CSV table of C-alpha atoms and ligand atoms in Angstrom, one decimal:
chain,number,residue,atom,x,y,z
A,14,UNK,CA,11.8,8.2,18.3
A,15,UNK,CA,8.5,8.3,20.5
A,16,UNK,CA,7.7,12.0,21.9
A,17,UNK,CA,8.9,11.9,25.6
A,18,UNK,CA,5.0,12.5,26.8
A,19,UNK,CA,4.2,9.8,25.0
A,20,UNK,CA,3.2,6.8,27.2
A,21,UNK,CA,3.7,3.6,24.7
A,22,UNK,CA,5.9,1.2,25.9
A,23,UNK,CA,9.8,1.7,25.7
A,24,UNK,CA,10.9,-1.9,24.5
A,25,UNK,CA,9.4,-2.3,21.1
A,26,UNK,CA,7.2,-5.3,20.7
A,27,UNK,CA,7.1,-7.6,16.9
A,28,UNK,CA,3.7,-8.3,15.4
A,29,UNK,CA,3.9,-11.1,12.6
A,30,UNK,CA,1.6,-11.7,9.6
A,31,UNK,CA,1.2,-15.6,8.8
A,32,UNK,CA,0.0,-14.7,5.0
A,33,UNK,CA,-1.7,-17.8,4.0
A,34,UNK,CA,-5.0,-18.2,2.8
A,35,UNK,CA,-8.1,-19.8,4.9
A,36,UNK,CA,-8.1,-23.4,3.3
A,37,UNK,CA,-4.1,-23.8,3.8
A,38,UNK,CA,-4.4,-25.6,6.6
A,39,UNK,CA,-5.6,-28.5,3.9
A,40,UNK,CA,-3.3,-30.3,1.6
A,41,UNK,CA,-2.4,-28.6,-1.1
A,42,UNK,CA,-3.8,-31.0,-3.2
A,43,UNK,CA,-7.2,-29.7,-2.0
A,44,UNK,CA,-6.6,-25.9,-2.4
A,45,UNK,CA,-7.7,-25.1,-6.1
A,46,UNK,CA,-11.2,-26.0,-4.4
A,47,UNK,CA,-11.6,-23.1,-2.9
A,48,UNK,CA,-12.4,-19.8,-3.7
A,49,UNK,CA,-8.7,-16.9,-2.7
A,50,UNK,CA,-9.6,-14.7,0.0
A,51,UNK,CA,-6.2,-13.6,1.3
A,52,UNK,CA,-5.8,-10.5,-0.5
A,53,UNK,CA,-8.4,-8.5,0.7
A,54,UNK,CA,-8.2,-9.6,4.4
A,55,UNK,CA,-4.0,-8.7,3.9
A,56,UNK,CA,-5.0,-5.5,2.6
A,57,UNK,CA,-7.4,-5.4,5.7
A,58,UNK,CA,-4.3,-5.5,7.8
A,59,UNK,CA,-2.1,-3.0,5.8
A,60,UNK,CA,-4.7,-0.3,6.1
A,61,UNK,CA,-4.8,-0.9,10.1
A,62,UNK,CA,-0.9,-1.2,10.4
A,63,UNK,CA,-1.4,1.8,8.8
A,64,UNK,CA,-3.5,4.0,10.7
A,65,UNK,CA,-1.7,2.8,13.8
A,66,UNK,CA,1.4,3.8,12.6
A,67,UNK,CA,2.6,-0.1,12.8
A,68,UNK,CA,5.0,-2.1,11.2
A,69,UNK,CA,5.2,-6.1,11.1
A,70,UNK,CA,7.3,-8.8,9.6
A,71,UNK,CA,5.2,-10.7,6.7
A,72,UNK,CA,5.7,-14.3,6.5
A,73,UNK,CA,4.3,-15.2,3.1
A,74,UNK,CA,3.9,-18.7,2.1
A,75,UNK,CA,5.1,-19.0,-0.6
A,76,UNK,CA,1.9,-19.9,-3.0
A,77,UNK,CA,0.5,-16.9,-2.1
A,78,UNK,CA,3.1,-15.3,-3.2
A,79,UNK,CA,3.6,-16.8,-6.2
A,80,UNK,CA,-0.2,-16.5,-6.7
A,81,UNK,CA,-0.2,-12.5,-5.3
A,82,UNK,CA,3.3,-10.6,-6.5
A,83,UNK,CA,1.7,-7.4,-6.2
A,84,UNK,CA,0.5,-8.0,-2.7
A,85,UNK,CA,4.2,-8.7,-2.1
A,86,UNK,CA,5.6,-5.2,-3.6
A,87,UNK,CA,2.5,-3.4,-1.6
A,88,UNK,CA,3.9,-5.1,1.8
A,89,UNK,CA,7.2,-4.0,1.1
A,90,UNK,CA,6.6,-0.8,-0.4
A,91,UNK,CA,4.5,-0.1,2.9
A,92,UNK,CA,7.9,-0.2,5.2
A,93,UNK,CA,7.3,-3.8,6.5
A,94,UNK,CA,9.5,-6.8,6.2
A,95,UNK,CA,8.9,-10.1,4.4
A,96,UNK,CA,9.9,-13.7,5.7
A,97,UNK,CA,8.7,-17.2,4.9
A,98,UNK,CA,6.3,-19.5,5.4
A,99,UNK,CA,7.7,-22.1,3.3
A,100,UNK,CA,6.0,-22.5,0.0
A,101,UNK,CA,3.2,-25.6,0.9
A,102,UNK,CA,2.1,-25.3,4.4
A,103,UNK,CA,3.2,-29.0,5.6
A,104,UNK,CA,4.1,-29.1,8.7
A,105,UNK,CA,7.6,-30.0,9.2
A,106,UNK,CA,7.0,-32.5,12.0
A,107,UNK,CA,6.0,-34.5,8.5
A,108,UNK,CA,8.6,-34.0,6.5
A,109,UNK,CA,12.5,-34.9,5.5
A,110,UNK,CA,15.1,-33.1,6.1
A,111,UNK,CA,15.1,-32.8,2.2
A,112,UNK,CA,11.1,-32.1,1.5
A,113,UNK,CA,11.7,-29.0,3.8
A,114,UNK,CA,14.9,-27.7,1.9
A,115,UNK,CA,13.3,-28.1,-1.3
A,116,UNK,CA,10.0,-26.3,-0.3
A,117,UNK,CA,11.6,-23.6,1.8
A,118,UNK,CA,13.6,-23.3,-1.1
A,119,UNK,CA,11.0,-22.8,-3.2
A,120,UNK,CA,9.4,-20.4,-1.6
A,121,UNK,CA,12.5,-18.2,-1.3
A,122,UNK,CA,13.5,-17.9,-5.3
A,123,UNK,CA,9.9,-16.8,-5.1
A,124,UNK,CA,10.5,-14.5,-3.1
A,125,UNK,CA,13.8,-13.4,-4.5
A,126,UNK,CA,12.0,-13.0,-7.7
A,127,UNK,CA,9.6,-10.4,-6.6
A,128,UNK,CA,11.5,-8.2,-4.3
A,129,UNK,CA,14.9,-9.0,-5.5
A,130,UNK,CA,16.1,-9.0,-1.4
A,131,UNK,CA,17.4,-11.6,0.6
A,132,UNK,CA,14.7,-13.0,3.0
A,133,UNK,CA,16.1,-12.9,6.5
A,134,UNK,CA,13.0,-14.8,8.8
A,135,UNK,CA,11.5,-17.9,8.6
A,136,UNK,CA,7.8,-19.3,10.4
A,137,UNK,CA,7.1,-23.0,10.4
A,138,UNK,CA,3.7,-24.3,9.6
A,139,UNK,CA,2.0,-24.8,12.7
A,140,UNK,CA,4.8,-24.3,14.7
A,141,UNK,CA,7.0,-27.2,14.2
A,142,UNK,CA,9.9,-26.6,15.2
A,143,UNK,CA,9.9,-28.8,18.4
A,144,UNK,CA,13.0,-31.1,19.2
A,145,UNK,CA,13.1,-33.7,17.1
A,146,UNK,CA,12.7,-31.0,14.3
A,147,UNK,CA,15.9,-29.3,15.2
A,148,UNK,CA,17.4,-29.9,12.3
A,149,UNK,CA,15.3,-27.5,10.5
A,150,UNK,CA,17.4,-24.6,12.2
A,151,UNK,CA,20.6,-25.5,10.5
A,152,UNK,CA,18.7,-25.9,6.9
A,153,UNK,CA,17.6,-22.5,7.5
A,154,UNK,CA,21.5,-21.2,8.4
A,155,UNK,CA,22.6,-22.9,5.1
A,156,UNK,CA,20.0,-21.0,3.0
A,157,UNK,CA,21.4,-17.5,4.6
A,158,UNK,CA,18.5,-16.7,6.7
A,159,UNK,CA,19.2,-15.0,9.8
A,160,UNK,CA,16.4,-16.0,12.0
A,161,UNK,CA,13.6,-18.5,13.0
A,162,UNK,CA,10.4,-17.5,14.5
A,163,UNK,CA,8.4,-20.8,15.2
A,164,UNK,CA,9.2,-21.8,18.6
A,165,UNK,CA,6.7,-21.5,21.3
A,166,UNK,CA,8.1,-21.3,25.1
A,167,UNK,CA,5.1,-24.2,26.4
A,168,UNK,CA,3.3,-27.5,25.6
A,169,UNK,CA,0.2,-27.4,24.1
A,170,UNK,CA,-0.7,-30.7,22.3
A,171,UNK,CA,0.3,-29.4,18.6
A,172,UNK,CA,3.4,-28.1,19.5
A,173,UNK,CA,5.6,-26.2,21.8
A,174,UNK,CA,9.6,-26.5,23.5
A,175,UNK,CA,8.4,-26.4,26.8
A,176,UNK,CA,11.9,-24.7,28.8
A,177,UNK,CA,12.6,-22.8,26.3
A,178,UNK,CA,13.6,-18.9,26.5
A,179,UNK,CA,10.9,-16.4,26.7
A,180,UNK,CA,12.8,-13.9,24.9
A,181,UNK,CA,15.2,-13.5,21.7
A,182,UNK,CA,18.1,-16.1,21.9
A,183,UNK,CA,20.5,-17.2,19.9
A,184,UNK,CA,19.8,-20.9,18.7
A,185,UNK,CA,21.5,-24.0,17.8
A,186,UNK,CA,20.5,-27.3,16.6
A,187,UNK,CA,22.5,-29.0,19.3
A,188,UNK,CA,19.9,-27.9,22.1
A,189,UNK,CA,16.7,-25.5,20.4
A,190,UNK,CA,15.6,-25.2,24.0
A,191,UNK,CA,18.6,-23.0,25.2
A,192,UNK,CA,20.5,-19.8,24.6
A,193,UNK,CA,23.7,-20.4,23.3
A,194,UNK,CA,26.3,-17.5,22.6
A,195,UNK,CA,28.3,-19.1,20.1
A,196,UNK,CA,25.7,-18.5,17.4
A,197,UNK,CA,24.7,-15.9,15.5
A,198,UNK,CA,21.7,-17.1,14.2
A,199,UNK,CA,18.4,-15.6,16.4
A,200,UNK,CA,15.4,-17.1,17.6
A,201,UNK,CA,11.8,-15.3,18.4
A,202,UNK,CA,10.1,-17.3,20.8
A,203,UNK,CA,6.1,-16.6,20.8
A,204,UNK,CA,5.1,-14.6,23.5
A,205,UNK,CA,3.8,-16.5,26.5
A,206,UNK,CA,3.0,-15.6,30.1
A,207,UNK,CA,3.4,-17.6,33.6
A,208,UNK,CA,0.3,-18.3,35.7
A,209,UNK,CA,1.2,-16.9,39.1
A,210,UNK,CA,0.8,-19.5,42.0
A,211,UNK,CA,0.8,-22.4,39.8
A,212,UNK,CA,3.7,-21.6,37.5
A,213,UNK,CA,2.5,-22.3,34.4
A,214,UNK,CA,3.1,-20.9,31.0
A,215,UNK,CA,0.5,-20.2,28.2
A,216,UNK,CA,0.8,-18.9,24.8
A,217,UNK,CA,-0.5,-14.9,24.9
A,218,UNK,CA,1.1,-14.3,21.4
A,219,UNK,CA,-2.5,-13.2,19.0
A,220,UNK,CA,-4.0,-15.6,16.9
A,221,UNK,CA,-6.0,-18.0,18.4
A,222,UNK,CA,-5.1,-16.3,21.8
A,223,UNK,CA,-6.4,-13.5,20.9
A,224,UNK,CA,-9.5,-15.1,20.0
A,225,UNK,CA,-9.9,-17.2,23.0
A,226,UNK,CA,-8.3,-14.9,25.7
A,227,UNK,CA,-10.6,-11.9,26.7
A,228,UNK,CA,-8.6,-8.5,25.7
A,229,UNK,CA,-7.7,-7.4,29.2
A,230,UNK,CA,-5.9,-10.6,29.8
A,231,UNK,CA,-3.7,-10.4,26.3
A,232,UNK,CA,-3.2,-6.7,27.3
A,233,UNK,CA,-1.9,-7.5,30.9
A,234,UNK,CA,0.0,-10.2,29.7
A,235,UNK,CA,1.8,-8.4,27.2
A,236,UNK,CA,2.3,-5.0,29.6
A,237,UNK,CA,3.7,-7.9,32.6
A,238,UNK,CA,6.3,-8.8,29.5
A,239,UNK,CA,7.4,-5.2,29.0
A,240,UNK,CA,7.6,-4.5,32.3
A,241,UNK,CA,10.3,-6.6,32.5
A,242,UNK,CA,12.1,-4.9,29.0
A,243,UNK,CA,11.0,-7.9,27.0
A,244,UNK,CA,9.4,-7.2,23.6
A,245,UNK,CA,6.4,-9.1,23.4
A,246,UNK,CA,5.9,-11.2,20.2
A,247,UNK,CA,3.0,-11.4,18.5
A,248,UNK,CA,1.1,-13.4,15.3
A,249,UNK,CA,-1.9,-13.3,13.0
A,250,UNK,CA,-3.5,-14.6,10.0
A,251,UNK,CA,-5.5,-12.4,7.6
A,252,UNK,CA,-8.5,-15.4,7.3
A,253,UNK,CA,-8.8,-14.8,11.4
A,254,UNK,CA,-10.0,-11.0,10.5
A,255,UNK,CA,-12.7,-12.4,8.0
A,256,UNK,CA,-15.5,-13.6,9.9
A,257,UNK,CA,-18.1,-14.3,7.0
A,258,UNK,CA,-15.9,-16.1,5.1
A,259,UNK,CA,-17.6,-19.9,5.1
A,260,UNK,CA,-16.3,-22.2,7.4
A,261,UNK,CA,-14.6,-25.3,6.5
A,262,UNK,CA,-16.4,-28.7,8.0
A,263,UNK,CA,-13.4,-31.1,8.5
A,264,UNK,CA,-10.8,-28.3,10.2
A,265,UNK,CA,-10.9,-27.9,13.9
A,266,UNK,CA,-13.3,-25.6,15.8
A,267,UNK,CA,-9.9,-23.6,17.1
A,268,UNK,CA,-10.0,-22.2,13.8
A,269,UNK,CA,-13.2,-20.2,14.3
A,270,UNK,CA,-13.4,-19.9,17.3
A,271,UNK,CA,-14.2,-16.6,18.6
A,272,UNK,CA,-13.9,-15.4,14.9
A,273,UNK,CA,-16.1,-12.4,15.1
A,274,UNK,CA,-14.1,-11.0,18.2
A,275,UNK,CA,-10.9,-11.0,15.9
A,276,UNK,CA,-10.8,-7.6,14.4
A,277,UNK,CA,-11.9,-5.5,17.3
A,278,UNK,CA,-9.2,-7.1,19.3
A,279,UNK,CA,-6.4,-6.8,17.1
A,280,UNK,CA,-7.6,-2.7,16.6
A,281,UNK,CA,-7.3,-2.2,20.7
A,282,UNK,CA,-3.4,-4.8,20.2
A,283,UNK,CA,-2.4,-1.7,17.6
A,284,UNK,CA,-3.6,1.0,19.8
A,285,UNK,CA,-2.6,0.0,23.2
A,286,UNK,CA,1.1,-1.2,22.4
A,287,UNK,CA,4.0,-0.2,19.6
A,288,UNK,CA,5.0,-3.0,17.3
A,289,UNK,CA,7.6,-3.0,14.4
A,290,UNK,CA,8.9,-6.2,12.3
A,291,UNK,CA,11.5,-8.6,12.8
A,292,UNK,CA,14.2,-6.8,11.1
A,293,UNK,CA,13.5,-3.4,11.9
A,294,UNK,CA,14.2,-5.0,15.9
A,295,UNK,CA,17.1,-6.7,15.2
A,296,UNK,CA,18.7,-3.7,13.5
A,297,UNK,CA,17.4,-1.2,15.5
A,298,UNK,CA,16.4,-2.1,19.2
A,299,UNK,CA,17.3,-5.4,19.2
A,300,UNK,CA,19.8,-6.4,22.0
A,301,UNK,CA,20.1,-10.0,22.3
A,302,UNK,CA,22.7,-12.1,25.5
B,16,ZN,ZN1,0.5,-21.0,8.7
């Protein structure tokens, strides 16, 4: 429990760790290329989460895990949870119904292996649950997970459910975009904030956001979420908080955008509001319609 003088937010918020390293958003076939620089800019994040007194959820793709088992242990041993990132960072929106069992299954004897728990939380690549990816949700009931974290309440041109709730629901394939009571199985939308006057949502949730976005607005956005006892939720990738790493010539500029502002950001997100992971919410805070 929080000391009654102190002034951090009631409603807990959830930070998320995408644990992949800086060349995953190539094919795999491409990876063995490049030079492993995840574990030092994970450990980067542990040592802040700790300082801050933090917790977050851990999605690890499943490569790096494979690659990294001690980095696992650490993560766990620290008091944070770990979900899923799949095993080979393909976005769903190009895959079966099949590929995506047999990696996310892949990546969870993986993680079985290591920590000997049950995974409860799963992040797509990229975000990829959309609609006409919904069937993803009820591959992910069948393996025994208990939640889904990829949806993102907007449309941006990569991905997004615009319509969707802004806060923890319970989701079915049937409609992804909806709360629906019958189901026990929980959804995490991104965090996202409506534009007053013209009414229009944007992602606020860290990452490239929190690159883009000056601080004050990512802090007032989250603190207009609170306000209204919402937990905001929030992402990040360890190759975002290593700024000299060398840059990649056929990704996207989003990826580097605004590199260098990364860590200095994230420092004030861990100071200014209380996070915890996934799991610690659900058990613990976590009240859902
Ligand atoms: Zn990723």
């Amino acid at each position: 429990m929080l000391p009654k003088s102190c002034k951090m937010p009631k409603q807990k918020n959830m930070l998320q760790i995408d644990v992949e390293d800086w060349f995953c958003d190539l094919d795999i076939s491409e990876w063995d290329k490049h030079e492993n620089r995840v574990l030092e800019a994970t450990n980067k994040i542990l040592k802040l989460l700790k300082e801050t007194d933090n917790k977050a959820t851990f999605f690890m793709l499943g490569y790096v895990a494979e690659a990294f088992p001690e980095l696992v242990k650490n993560i766990l041993d620290q008091g944070h949870e770990i979900g899923t990132h799949g095993y080979s960072h393909t976005r769903i929106t190009n895959q079966t119904p099949k590929e995506f069992e047999k990696d996310l299954d892949k990546s969870l004897k993986i993680l079985k292996k290591i920590t000997g728990e049950k995974v409860w939380g799963y992040r797509a690549p990229q975000f990829t649950i959309v609609r006409k990816t919904a069937w993803a949700i009820d591959i992910l009931k069948k393996k025994g997970l208990k939640y889904d974290s990829s949806i993102f309440p907007v449309k941006t041109p990569l991905y997004g459910v615009p319509g969707a709730p802004t806060k923890p629901y319970r989701i079915s394939s049937e409609d992804i975009g909806k709360n629906s009571p019958q189901e026990t199985f929980l959804e995490f939308p991104l965090s996202t904030f409506k534009i007053p006057f013209i009414k229009k949502r944007i992602p606020v949730a860290g990452g490239f956001y929190l690159r883009f976005f000056p601080y004050f607005f990512i802090r007032y956005a989250l603190k207009k979420i609170n306000k209204k006892n919402q937990p905001a939720i929030c992402y990040i990738h360890p190759w975002e908080l290593d700024p000299d790493n060398s840059k990649i010539k056929s990704l996207k500029w989003y990826y580097y955008f605004n590199i260098k502002s990364t860590e200095k950001k994230f420092k004030k997100l861990l100071n200014d509001f209380r996070f915890t992971s996934n799991k610690e919410w659900i058990e613990n805070a976590g009240r859902t319609n």
